[in-house]
Coordinates of C-alpha atoms and ligand atoms in Angstrom, one line a residue:
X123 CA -28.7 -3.0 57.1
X124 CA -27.4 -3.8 60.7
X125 CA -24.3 -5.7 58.7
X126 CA -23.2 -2.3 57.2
X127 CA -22.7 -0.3 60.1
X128 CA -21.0 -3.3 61.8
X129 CA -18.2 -3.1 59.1
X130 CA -18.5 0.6 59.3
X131 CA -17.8 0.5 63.0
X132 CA -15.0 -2.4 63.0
X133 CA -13.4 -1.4 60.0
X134 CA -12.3 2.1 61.4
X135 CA -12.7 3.2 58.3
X136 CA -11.6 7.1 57.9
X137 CA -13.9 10.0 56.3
X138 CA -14.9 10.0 53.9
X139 CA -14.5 6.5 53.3
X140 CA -17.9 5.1 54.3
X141 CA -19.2 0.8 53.5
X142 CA -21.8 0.9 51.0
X143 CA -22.9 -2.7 50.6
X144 CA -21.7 -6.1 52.8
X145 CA -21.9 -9.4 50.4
X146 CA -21.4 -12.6 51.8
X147 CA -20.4 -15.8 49.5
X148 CA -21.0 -18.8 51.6
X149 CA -19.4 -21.0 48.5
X150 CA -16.3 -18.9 48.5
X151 CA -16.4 -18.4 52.2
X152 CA -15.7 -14.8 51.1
X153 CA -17.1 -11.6 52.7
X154 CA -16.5 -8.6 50.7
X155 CA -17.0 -5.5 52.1
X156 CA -17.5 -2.7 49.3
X157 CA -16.7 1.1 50.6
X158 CA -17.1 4.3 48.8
X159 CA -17.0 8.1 49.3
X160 CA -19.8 10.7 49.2
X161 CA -20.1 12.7 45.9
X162 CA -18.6 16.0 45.0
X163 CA -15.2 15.2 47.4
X164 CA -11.7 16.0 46.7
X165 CA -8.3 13.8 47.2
X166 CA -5.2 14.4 46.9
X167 CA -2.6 13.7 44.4
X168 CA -0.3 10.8 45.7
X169 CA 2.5 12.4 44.2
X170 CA 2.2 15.5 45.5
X171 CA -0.7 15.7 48.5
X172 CA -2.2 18.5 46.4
X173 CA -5.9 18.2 47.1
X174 CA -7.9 17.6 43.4
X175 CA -10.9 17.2 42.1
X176 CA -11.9 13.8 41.1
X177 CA -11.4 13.0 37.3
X178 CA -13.3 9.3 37.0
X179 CA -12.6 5.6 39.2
X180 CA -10.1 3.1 38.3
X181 CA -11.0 -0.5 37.5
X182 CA -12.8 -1.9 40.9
X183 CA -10.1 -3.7 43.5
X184 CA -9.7 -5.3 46.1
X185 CA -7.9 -6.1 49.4
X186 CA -7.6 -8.7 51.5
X187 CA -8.8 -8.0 55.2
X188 CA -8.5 -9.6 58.3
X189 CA -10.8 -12.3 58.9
X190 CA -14.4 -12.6 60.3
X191 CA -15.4 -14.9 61.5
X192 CA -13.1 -17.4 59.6
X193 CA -14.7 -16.1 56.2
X194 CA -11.9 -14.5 54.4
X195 CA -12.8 -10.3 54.0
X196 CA -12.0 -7.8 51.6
X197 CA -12.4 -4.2 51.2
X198 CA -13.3 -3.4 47.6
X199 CA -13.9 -0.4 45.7
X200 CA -13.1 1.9 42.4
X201 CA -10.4 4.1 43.7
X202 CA -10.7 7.2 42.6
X203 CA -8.4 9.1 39.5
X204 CA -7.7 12.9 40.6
X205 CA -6.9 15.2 37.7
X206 CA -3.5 17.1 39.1
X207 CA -2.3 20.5 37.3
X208 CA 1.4 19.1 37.9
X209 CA 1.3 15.9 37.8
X210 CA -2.2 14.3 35.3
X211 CA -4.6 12.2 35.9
X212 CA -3.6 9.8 39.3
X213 CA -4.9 7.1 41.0
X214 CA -5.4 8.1 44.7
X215 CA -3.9 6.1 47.6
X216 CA -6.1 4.4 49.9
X217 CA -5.7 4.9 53.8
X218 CA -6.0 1.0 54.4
X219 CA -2.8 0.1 52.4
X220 CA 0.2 0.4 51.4
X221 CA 1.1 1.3 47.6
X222 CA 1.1 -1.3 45.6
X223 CA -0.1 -3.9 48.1
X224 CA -3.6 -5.9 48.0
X225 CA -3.6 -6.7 51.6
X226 CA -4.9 -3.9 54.4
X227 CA -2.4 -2.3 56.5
X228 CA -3.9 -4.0 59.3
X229 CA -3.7 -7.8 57.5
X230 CA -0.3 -7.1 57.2
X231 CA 0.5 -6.2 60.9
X232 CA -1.2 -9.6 62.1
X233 CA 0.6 -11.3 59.0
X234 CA 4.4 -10.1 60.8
X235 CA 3.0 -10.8 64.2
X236 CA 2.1 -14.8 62.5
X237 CA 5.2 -14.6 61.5
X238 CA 7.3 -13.8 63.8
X239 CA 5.5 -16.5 66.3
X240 CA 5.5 -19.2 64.1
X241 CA 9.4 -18.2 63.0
X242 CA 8.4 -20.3 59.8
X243 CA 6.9 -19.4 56.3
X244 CA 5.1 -22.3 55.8
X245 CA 3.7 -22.3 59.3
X246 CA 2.1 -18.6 58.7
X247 CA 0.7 -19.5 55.2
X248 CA -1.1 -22.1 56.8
X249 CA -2.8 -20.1 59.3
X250 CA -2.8 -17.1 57.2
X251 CA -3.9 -18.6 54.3
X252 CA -1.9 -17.0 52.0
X253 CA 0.7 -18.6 49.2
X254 CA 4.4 -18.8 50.0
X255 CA 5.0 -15.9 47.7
X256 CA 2.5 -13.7 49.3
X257 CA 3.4 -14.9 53.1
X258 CA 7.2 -14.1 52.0
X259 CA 6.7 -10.9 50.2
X260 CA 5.4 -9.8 53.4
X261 CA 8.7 -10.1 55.4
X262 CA 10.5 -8.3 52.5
X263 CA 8.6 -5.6 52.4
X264 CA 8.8 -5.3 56.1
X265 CA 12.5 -5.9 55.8
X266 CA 13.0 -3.4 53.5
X267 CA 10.4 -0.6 55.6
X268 CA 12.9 -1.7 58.4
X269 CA 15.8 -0.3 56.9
X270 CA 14.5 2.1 55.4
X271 CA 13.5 3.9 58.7
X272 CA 16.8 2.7 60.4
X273 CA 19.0 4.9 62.5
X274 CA 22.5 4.9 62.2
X275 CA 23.3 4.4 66.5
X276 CA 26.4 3.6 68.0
X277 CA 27.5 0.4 68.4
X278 CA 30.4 0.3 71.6
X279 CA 30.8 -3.4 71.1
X280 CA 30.0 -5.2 68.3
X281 CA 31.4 -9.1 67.3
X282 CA 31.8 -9.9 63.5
X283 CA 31.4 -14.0 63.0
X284 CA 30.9 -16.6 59.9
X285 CA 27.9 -18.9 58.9
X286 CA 27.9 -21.6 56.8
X287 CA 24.8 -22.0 54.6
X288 CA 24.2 -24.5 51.9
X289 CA 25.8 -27.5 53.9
X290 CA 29.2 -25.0 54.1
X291 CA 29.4 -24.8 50.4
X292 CA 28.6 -20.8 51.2
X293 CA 29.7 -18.3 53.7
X294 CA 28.4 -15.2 55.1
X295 CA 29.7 -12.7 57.6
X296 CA 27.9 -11.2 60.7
X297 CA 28.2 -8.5 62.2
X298 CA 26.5 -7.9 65.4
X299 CA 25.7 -5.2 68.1
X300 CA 26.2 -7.4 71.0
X301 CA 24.4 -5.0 73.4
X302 CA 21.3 -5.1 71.6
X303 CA 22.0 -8.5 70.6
X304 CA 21.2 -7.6 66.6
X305 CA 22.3 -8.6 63.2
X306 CA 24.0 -5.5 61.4
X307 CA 25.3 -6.0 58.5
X308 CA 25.9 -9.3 56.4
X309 CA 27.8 -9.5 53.3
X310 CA 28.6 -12.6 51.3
X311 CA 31.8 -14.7 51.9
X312 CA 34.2 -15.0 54.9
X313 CA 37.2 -12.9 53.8
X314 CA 39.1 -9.7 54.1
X315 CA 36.8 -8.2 52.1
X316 CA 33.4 -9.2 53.7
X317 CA 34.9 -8.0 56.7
X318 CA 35.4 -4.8 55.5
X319 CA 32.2 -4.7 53.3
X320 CA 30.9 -5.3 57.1
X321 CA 32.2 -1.6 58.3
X322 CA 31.7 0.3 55.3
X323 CA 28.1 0.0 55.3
X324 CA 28.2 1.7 58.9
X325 CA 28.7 5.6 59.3
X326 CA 32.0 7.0 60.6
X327 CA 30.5 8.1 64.1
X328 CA 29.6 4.4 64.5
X329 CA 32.9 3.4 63.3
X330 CA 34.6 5.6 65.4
X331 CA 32.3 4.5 68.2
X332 CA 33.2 0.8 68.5
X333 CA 35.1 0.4 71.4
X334 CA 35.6 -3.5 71.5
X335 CA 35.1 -6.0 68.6
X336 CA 34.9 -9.7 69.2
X337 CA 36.1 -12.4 66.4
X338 CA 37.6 -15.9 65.9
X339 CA 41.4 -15.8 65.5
X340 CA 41.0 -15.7 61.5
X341 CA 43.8 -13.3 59.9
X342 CA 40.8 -12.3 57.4
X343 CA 39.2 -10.6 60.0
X344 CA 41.7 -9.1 62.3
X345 CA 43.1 -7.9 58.6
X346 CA 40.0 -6.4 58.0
X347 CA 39.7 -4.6 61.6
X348 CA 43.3 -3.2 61.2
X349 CA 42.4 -1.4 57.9
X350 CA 39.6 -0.3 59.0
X351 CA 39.0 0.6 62.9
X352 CA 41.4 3.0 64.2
X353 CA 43.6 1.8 67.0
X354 CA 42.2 -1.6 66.2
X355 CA 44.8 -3.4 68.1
X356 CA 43.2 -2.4 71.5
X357 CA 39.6 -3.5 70.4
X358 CA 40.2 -6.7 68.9
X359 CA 38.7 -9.6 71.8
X360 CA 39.1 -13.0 70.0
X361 CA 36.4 -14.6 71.5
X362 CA 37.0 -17.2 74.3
X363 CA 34.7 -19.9 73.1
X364 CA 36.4 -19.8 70.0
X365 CA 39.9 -20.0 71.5
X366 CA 38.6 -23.2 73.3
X367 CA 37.0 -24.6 70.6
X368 CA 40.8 -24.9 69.3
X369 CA 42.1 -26.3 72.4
X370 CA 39.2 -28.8 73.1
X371 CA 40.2 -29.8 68.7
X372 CA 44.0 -30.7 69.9
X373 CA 42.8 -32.6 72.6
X374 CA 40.5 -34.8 70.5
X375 CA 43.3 -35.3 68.1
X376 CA 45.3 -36.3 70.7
X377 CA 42.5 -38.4 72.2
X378 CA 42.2 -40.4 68.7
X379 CA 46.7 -40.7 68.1
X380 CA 47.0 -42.4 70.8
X381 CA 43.5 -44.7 71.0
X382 CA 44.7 -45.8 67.4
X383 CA 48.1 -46.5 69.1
X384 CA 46.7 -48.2 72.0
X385 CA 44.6 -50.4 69.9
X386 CA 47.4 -51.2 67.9
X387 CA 48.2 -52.4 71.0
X388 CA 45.0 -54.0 72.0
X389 CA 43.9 -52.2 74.7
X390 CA 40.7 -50.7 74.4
X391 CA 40.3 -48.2 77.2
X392 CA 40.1 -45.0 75.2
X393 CA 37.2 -46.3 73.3
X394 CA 33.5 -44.2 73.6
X395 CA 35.3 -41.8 75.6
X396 CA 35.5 -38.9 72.9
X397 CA 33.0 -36.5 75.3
X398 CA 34.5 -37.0 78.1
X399 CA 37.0 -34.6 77.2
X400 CA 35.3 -32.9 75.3
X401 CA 33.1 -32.1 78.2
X402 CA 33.9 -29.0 80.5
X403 CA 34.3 -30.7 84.1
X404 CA 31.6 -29.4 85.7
X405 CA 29.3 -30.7 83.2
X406 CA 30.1 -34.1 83.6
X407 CA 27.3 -36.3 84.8
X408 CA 28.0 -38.5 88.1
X409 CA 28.6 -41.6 85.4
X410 CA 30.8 -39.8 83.4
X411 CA 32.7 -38.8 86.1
X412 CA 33.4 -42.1 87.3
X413 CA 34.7 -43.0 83.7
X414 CA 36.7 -40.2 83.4
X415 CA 38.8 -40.8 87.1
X416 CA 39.1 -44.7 85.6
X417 CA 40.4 -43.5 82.6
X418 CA 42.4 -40.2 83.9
X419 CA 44.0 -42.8 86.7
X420 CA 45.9 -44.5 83.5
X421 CA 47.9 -41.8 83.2
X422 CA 47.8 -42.0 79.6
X423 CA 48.6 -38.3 76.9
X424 CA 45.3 -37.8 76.7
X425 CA 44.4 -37.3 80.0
X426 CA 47.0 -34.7 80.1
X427 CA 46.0 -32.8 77.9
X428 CA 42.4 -32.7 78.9
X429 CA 44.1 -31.0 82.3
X430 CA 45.8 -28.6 80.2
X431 CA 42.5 -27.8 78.6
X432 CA 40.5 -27.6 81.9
X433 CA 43.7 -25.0 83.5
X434 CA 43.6 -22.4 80.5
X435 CA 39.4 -21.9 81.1
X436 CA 41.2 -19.8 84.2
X437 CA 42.4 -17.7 81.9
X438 CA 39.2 -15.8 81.4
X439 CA 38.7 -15.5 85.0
X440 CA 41.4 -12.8 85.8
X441 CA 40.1 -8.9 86.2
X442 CA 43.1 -7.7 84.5
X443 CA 45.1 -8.4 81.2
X444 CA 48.2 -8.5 83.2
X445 CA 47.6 -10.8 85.1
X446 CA 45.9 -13.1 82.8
X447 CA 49.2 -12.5 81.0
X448 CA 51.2 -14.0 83.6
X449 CA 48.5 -17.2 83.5
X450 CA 49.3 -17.3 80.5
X451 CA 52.7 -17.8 80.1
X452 CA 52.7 -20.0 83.0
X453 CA 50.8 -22.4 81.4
X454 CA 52.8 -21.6 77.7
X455 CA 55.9 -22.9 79.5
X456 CA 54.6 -26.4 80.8
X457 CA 52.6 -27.1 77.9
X458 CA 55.7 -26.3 75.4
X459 CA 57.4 -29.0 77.6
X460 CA 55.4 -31.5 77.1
X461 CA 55.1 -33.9 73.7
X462 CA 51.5 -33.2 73.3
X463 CA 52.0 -31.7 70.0
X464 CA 48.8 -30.5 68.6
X465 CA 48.0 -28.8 71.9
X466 CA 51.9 -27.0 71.7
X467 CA 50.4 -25.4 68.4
X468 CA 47.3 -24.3 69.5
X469 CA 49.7 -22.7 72.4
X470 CA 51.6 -20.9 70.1
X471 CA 48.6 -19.7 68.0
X472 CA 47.2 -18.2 71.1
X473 CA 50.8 -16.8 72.1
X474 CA 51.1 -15.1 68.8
X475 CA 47.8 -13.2 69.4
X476 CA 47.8 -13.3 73.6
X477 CA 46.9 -9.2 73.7
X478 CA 43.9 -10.0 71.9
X479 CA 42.8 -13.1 73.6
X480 CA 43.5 -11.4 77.4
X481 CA 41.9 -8.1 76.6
X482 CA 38.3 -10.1 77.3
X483 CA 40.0 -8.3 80.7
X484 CA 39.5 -5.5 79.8
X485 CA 36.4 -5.4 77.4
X486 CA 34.3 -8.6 78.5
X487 CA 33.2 -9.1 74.7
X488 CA 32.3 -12.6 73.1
X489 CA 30.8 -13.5 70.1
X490 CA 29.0 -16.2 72.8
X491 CA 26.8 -12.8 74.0
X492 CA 25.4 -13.7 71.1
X493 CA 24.8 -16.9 71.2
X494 CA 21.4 -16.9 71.5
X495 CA 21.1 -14.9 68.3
X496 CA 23.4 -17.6 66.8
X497 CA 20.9 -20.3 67.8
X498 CA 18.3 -18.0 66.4
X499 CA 19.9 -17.8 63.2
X500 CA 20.2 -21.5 63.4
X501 CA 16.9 -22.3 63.9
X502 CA 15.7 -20.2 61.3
X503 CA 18.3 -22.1 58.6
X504 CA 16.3 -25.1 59.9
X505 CA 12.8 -23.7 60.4
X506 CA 12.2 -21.0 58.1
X507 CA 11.6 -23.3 55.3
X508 CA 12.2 -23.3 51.3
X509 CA 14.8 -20.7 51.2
X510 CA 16.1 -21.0 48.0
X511 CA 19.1 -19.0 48.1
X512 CA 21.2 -17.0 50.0
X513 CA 19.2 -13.8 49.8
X514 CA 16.3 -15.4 51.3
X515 CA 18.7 -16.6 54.6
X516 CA 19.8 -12.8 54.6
X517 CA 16.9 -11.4 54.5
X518 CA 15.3 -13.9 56.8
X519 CA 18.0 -13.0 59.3
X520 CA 17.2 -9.1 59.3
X521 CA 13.6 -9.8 59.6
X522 CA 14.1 -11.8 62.9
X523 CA 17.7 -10.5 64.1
X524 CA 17.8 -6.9 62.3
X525 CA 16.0 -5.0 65.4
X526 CA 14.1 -3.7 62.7
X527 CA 10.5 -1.4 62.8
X528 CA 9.0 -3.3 60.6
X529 CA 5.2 -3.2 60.5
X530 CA 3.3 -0.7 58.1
X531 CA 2.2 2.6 60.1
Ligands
ZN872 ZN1 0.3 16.1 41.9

């Protein structure tokens, strides 16, 4: 029985777990591999580990295996009932799987690793063959083995960010690690109080060891951080992409006042030049450039304000708060001048909470760090397919942004 001791030798099996018989169903495309144990042995007690005799075998099962030779495998057998003094008659746990589930530990390691490469459900199902329940249930149940073995570590600088999911009918918060580039926590809704359902799921030593935290300039969360970081003040970096995202918005809006003014007028020349300024400088491709000097020549509001714009990127490039303060107000004071009023708002937004825009200075933090993980997130609210509620995003976002252990020992 040369088919026997193959199993016996791939399957690793442990003593005294030993393959009996190998069956192969060529309709099914099945292979089932039966095991059993020698006579006379003891096991122990899955409640306790007490070693016991046996008292009979369940009902036969059976687990699904990795593959041979594309033939589907499984490991069955009657697992055996111990008779424990403490705890009664007990069905044993086998060493291939986990409690509970009907795939082998070692199924479910190459199920995460599909998984994770194919970063969709329905792409693992197919080459797992496995339903969409059974090819999800396995990232819960690595999801929740993940936290369950998760260390509480520090977390110096961490950035706490919004999502939209369900085409922005729904929000949830983030919060991130940003040196390890993880997801830590994510409650629902984009408020005070997700913010600070955010911290209280973290212990106090990693409270008390976050040294910078990055954020949009949303009261919600700077609210949050106050009543809940001490010294928050000097740790709060709103991040710079966001501030410029709210710059780069005034400019559009002044970009579309005055093409609707100038049409009015019938002059066209603002027309199919929204990403031009929308565009940092640099970015510009040679055509776009020569647009833009046509354009910028005409001296029009726009153009103005697009300069504006391009001078407070500086901002960020100055080694200390002070003198990225100075920058600052430099720039406050001719943009306050001017009549370019959406972009006088923005300025006063920004002036209102300049200590927490210049101490990027001092702690270098942005939410952009993790920008990568945000496109990750992205793609898996595109990829990850049939999610049908918010729970499934969450917990589709700790399997492949948590930093989680996740596969079965
Ligand atoms: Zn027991």
């Amino acid at each position: 029985m040369q088919d026997v001791q193959l199993y016996q030798q791939i399957l690793g099996l442990e003593s005294p777990w030993k393959v009996s018989r190998v069956e192969l169903d060529v309709d099914l495309e099945e292979i089932r591999v039966h095991v059993g144990h020698p006579r006379g042995m003891k096991f122990r007690c899955p409640e306790c580990q007490v070693e016991c005799r046996i008292h009979d075998h369940a009902e036969e099962r059976r687990w699904r295996h990795l593959d041979s030779c594309q033939f589907k495998t499984f490991l069955v057998t009657r697992p055996p009932r111990v008779k424990c003094p403490e705890h009664g008659v007990k069905t044993i746990l086998v060493p291939w799987a986990e409690r509970g589930c009907r795939f082998t530990s070692l199924f479910e390691r190459f199920a995460l690793d599909v998984l994770l490469a194919t970063q969709t459900v329905a792409g693992a199902m197919c080459l797992l063959q496995t339903s969409w329940d059974e090819t999800w249930h396995f990232l819960e149940r690595a999801v929740a083995r993940g936290l369950e073995r998760k260390e509480a570590k520090l977390l110096p600088r961490v950035g706490i960010d919004e999502k939209a999911f369900a085409r922005g009918h729904t929000y949830i918060t983030l919060l991130y690690d940003l040196d390890h580039s993880t997801v830590e926590a994510i409650p629902d809704g984009h408020d005070t109080d997700s913010a600070i359902a955010c911290f209280s799921q973290l212990s106090r030593e990693q409270i008390a060891s976050i040294e910078a935290i990055a954020m949009d300039m949303s009261p919600a969360y700077v609210k949050a951080a106050k009543q809940t970081l001490p010294l928050a003040e000097q740790k709060i970096v709103h991040d710079r992409f966001h501030v410029m995202q709210l710059v780069t918005k005034a400019v559009d809006q002044i970009r579309r006042a005055e093409h609707r003014k100038l049409l009015l007028e019938d002059n066209p020349c603002l027309a199919k030049t929204k990403y031009l300024w929308l565009t940092n400088q640099e970015n510009l491709s040679e055509n776009q450039q020569v647009a833009m000097d046509r354009v910028f020549s005409l001296r029009l509001e726009t153009g103005r304000a697009w300069g504006y714009k391009e001078l407070l990127r500086d901002l960020w490039d100055h080694d200390d708060a002070g003198a990225a303060t100075d920058y600052f107000k430099d720039w406050y004071r001719r943009v306050i001048h001017t009549k370019l009023t959406p972009l006088k708002k923005v300025a006063r937004t920004i002036r209102e909470r300049l200590d927490n825009v210049v101490s990027y200075c001092t702690h270098g933090v942005t939410n952009g760090v993790a920008e990568g993980l945000n496109s990750k997130i992205m793609s898996i609210k595109r990829r990850v397919g049939g999610f049908q509620n918010r729970e499934n995003f969450k917990t589709a976002i700790k399997f492949y942004c948590g930093g989680l252990d996740l596969y079965p020992r």
